[in-house]
Amino acid sequence: MRPYELIKAKRDGQVLAPADIRAFMDDFTRGVVPEYQMAAMCMAVFFRGMNADELGAWTQAMLESGDVLDLSDTPGTKVDKHSTGGVGDKVSLSLAPLAAACGVPVPMISGRGLGHTGGTLDKLESIPGFRVDLSVDDYRRLVREVGACLIGQTATLAPADKKLYALRDVTATVDCIPLIASSIMSKKLAEGIDALVLDVKVGSGAFMKKLEDARTLATTMIGIGRAMGKQVVALLTDMSQPLGRTVGNALEVMEAVDMLKGCAPADYTECTYALTGQMLVLGGKAKDAAEARALMEDAVKSGRALKKFEEIVTAQGGNPKALHDYALLPQADRTVQVPATHDGFVTGIDAEALGLAAMALGAGREKASDFVDHAVGFVLHKKVGDSVKVGEALLTAHVNDEDRLEDVVRRVQRAYQTGPTAAAKVPLVLETLR
Ligand code: URA
C-alpha cells in the first residue's frame, strides 16, 4: 500500500500488515516518506492504537533502522535497566556497578535530562573527566573487561526513533503508549542486551501519573521484548515524591556513592536493590530475590560494589578520587535553607514541581541545547510522613545564580503539601510484572 492508503487504513481502524509498516518506516528513515505523512500516521496510531503484530513490526523496523550491537564476545547474560524517568532517580549510578560487581555484565546506553526529570549522562558528567561519548568499540570492550559501560545514544542506534521522537514532540503524539513503548524498546534492544529490567515510575514526578497507565505501558514493553526473544521484567515503582534525598547532578552522584557504601536513604536503597536483584536473577547469578539480596548486600559490605564504580569511572576517563572526596565534585557558591510555611506533617511533595524548581536553578534543561549546572540542586530534609514546623528547613538549595533564588523558594514551598495528620506510607515497589 502507498503511504496515503496506509494512513487512511489506520485512521479508519484497520490493521496494517507488518510488511507495509516496515516499508513505511524504512521510507521515513530514508526521507522518502515526508514528516507530514509520518505525523498523520502517529496521530492515527494515537487514536486507533496498534495490535501486537503491528507493534512488533513497528518496533523491529525502528530497531533495524540502524546498528544492532553484538556483544557476544562478552560471556554471560547481558542485562540492562531502563527507567521511564523521575525526580532524584539516580538508580542507574548505583545499579550498574552493583550488578557488575555481582557478575552481571551491564551494557547501558542512557539519556540526558529534559524538563523535570534528570538524565544519567548529566549526572555522570558531574564526575570530573567522565566521558559518555565513547566509541562503540570502547563500549563493547569495557562491557567485556570492566563489566559495565554507561554511554550516550550514538547516531547509528535506532536513528528512526530519533527522527520520530522529534516529530512526535511537536505534533502532540508523545503521550501515546504504543509509540512510547516502541521508542524505548527499539533503543534498548539495539544495545546488545539479552534481558532487560524496566522501572516504570508512577506518580506526580513520573511520565505515567496513574497506576493503570503504567501497567499498560509495562505490559506493552514486556510483550515487545518477549516477541523479540528477550526476557523482560517490569517493576512499577512509586514516584509520588522524589527518590532519596537529593535532586541535582553532583548531589545525586554523592548519594549514589553513599548507596554503594551502604549509607543512603532507605527508599533509594530499596529501589536499587529491587531492580538490581531482578537483573541478578535474569542474569543467572541468583535463583530468586532473596538470594540476590544476600549477594548484593555482600558486594556493598565488602566494598566490591564501590570498587567496581571506581573501575567504571577510571575506565571512562573520570577521577575516581571524587568518589571518596566529594569536594572534588562541582560545588555551588552557596547553600540556602528553604523554610516551611505551615506546621503539621508533610502529606505530599509534588515531584514534578520540585523537578521543575531544580531545573529553574540550572540543574536541568528546558530545551535540548540548554547548559546544565552540575553543582546546583536540592538536599531534602523533609519527606512524606515527616513532621514539620513553620520556619524549619524543608530542604537545602545549592545555588549559583542568585537571580533565580526567589522564584525557586516559592516553587519549593508550593511543591510541599502539609496536613494535620501523617499520610499512609506508599510502598516503593507497587507491582512486579513479567
Ligand atoms: N522515552 C523515550 O525514549 N521515548 C518516548 O517515546 C518517551 C520516553
PDB file of N, CA and C in Angstrom, residues 199-203 209-211 214-215 234-240 425-433:
ATOM      1  N   ASP A 199      11.962  -0.112  34.932  1.00  0.00           N
ATOM      2  CA  ASP A 199      11.454   0.587  36.107  1.00  0.00           C
ATOM      3  C   ASP A 199      10.432   1.600  35.589  1.00  0.00           C
ATOM      4  N   VAL A 200       9.165   1.240  35.709  1.00  0.00           N
ATOM      5  CA  VAL A 200       8.118   2.145  35.214  1.00  0.00           C
ATOM      6  C   VAL A 200       7.619   2.941  36.411  1.00  0.00           C
ATOM      7  N   LYS A 201       7.940   4.215  36.403  1.00  0.00           N
ATOM      8  CA  LYS A 201       7.637   5.068  37.557  1.00  0.00           C
ATOM      9  C   LYS A 201       6.193   5.564  37.474  1.00  0.00           C
ATOM     10  N   VAL A 202       5.581   5.675  38.637  1.00  0.00           N
ATOM     11  CA  VAL A 202       4.180   6.077  38.718  1.00  0.00           C
ATOM     12  C   VAL A 202       4.032   7.188  39.751  1.00  0.00           C
ATOM     13  N   GLY A 203       3.341   8.263  39.378  1.00  0.00           N
ATOM     14  CA  GLY A 203       3.054   9.307  40.367  1.00  0.00           C
ATOM     15  C   GLY A 203       3.377  10.691  39.854  1.00  0.00           C
ATOM     16  N   LYS A 209       1.135   9.120  35.394  1.00  0.00           N
ATOM     17  CA  LYS A 209       0.640   9.592  36.699  1.00  0.00           C
ATOM     18  C   LYS A 209      -0.269   8.539  37.341  1.00  0.00           C
ATOM     19  N   LYS A 210      -0.845   7.657  36.502  1.00  0.00           N
ATOM     20  CA  LYS A 210      -1.820   6.694  37.024  1.00  0.00           C
ATOM     21  C   LYS A 210      -1.297   5.269  36.915  1.00  0.00           C
ATOM     22  N   LEU A 211      -1.630   4.466  37.953  1.00  0.00           N
ATOM     23  CA  LEU A 211      -1.133   3.091  38.010  1.00  0.00           C
ATOM     24  C   LEU A 211      -1.568   2.282  36.787  1.00  0.00           C
ATOM     25  N   ALA A 214       0.592   3.042  33.820  1.00  0.00           N
ATOM     26  CA  ALA A 214       1.941   2.481  33.990  1.00  0.00           C
ATOM     27  C   ALA A 214       1.916   0.986  33.710  1.00  0.00           C
ATOM     28  N   ARG A 215       0.841   0.331  34.176  1.00  0.00           N
ATOM     29  CA  ARG A 215       0.717  -1.115  33.966  1.00  0.00           C
ATOM     30  C   ARG A 215       0.592  -1.425  32.469  1.00  0.00           C
ATOM     31  N   ALA A 234       9.265  -6.055  34.620  1.00  0.00           N
ATOM     32  CA  ALA A 234       8.998  -4.636  34.917  1.00  0.00           C
ATOM     33  C   ALA A 234       8.574  -4.480  36.364  1.00  0.00           C
ATOM     34  N   LEU A 235       9.165  -3.496  37.025  1.00  0.00           N
ATOM     35  CA  LEU A 235       8.683  -3.102  38.346  1.00  0.00           C
ATOM     36  C   LEU A 235       7.968  -1.767  38.182  1.00  0.00           C
ATOM     37  N   LEU A 236       6.788  -1.650  38.772  1.00  0.00           N
ATOM     38  CA  LEU A 236       6.129  -0.343  38.826  1.00  0.00           C
ATOM     39  C   LEU A 236       6.540   0.247  40.167  1.00  0.00           C
ATOM     40  N   THR A 237       7.210   1.397  40.160  1.00  0.00           N
ATOM     41  CA  THR A 237       7.707   1.951  41.431  1.00  0.00           C
ATOM     42  C   THR A 237       7.182   3.360  41.665  1.00  0.00           C
ATOM     43  N   ASP A 238       7.098   3.682  42.937  1.00  0.00           N
ATOM     44  CA  ASP A 238       6.479   4.948  43.345  1.00  0.00           C
ATOM     45  C   ASP A 238       7.343   6.163  43.002  1.00  0.00           C
ATOM     46  N   MET A 239       6.712   7.147  42.351  1.00  0.00           N
ATOM     47  CA  MET A 239       7.383   8.423  42.100  1.00  0.00           C
ATOM     48  C   MET A 239       6.420   9.553  42.521  1.00  0.00           C
ATOM     49  N   SER A 240       5.751   9.326  43.667  1.00  0.00           N
ATOM     50  CA  SER A 240       4.834  10.366  44.143  1.00  0.00           C
ATOM     51  C   SER A 240       5.602  11.398  44.962  1.00  0.00           C
ATOM     52  N   LYS A 425       1.934   5.399  54.433  1.00  0.00           N
ATOM     53  CA  LYS A 425       3.134   5.157  53.611  1.00  0.00           C
ATOM     54  C   LYS A 425       2.762   4.413  52.328  1.00  0.00           C
ATOM     55  N   VAL A 426       3.314   4.843  51.197  1.00  0.00           N
ATOM     56  CA  VAL A 426       3.078   4.146  49.920  1.00  0.00           C
ATOM     57  C   VAL A 426       4.247   3.182  49.726  1.00  0.00           C
ATOM     58  N   PRO A 427       3.980   1.894  49.381  1.00  0.00           N
ATOM     59  CA  PRO A 427       5.132   1.007  49.151  1.00  0.00           C
ATOM     60  C   PRO A 427       5.955   1.475  47.962  1.00  0.00           C
ATOM     61  N   LEU A 428       7.254   1.218  47.992  1.00  0.00           N
ATOM     62  CA  LEU A 428       8.104   1.685  46.902  1.00  0.00           C
ATOM     63  C   LEU A 428       7.878   0.863  45.629  1.00  0.00           C
ATOM     64  N   VAL A 429       7.853  -0.462  45.768  1.00  0.00           N
ATOM     65  CA  VAL A 429       7.569  -1.296  44.592  1.00  0.00           C
ATOM     66  C   VAL A 429       6.074  -1.613  44.610  1.00  0.00           C
ATOM     67  N   LEU A 430       5.369  -1.081  43.624  1.00  0.00           N
ATOM     68  CA  LEU A 430       3.907  -1.215  43.616  1.00  0.00           C
ATOM     69  C   LEU A 430       3.492  -2.545  42.985  1.00  0.00           C
ATOM     70  N   GLU A 431       4.188  -2.956  41.948  1.00  0.00           N
ATOM     71  CA  GLU A 431       3.866  -4.224  41.280  1.00  0.00           C
ATOM     72  C   GLU A 431       5.096  -4.750  40.564  1.00  0.00           C
ATOM     73  N   THR A 432       5.153  -6.062  40.408  1.00  0.00           N
ATOM     74  CA  THR A 432       6.199  -6.696  39.585  1.00  0.00           C
ATOM     75  C   THR A 432       5.480  -7.441  38.456  1.00  0.00           C
ATOM     76  N   LEU A 433       5.851  -7.133  37.230  1.00  0.00           N
ATOM     77  CA  LEU A 433       5.172  -7.754  36.077  1.00  0.00           C
ATOM     78  C   LEU A 433       6.207  -8.480  35.229  1.00  0.00           C
TER      79      LEU A 433
END
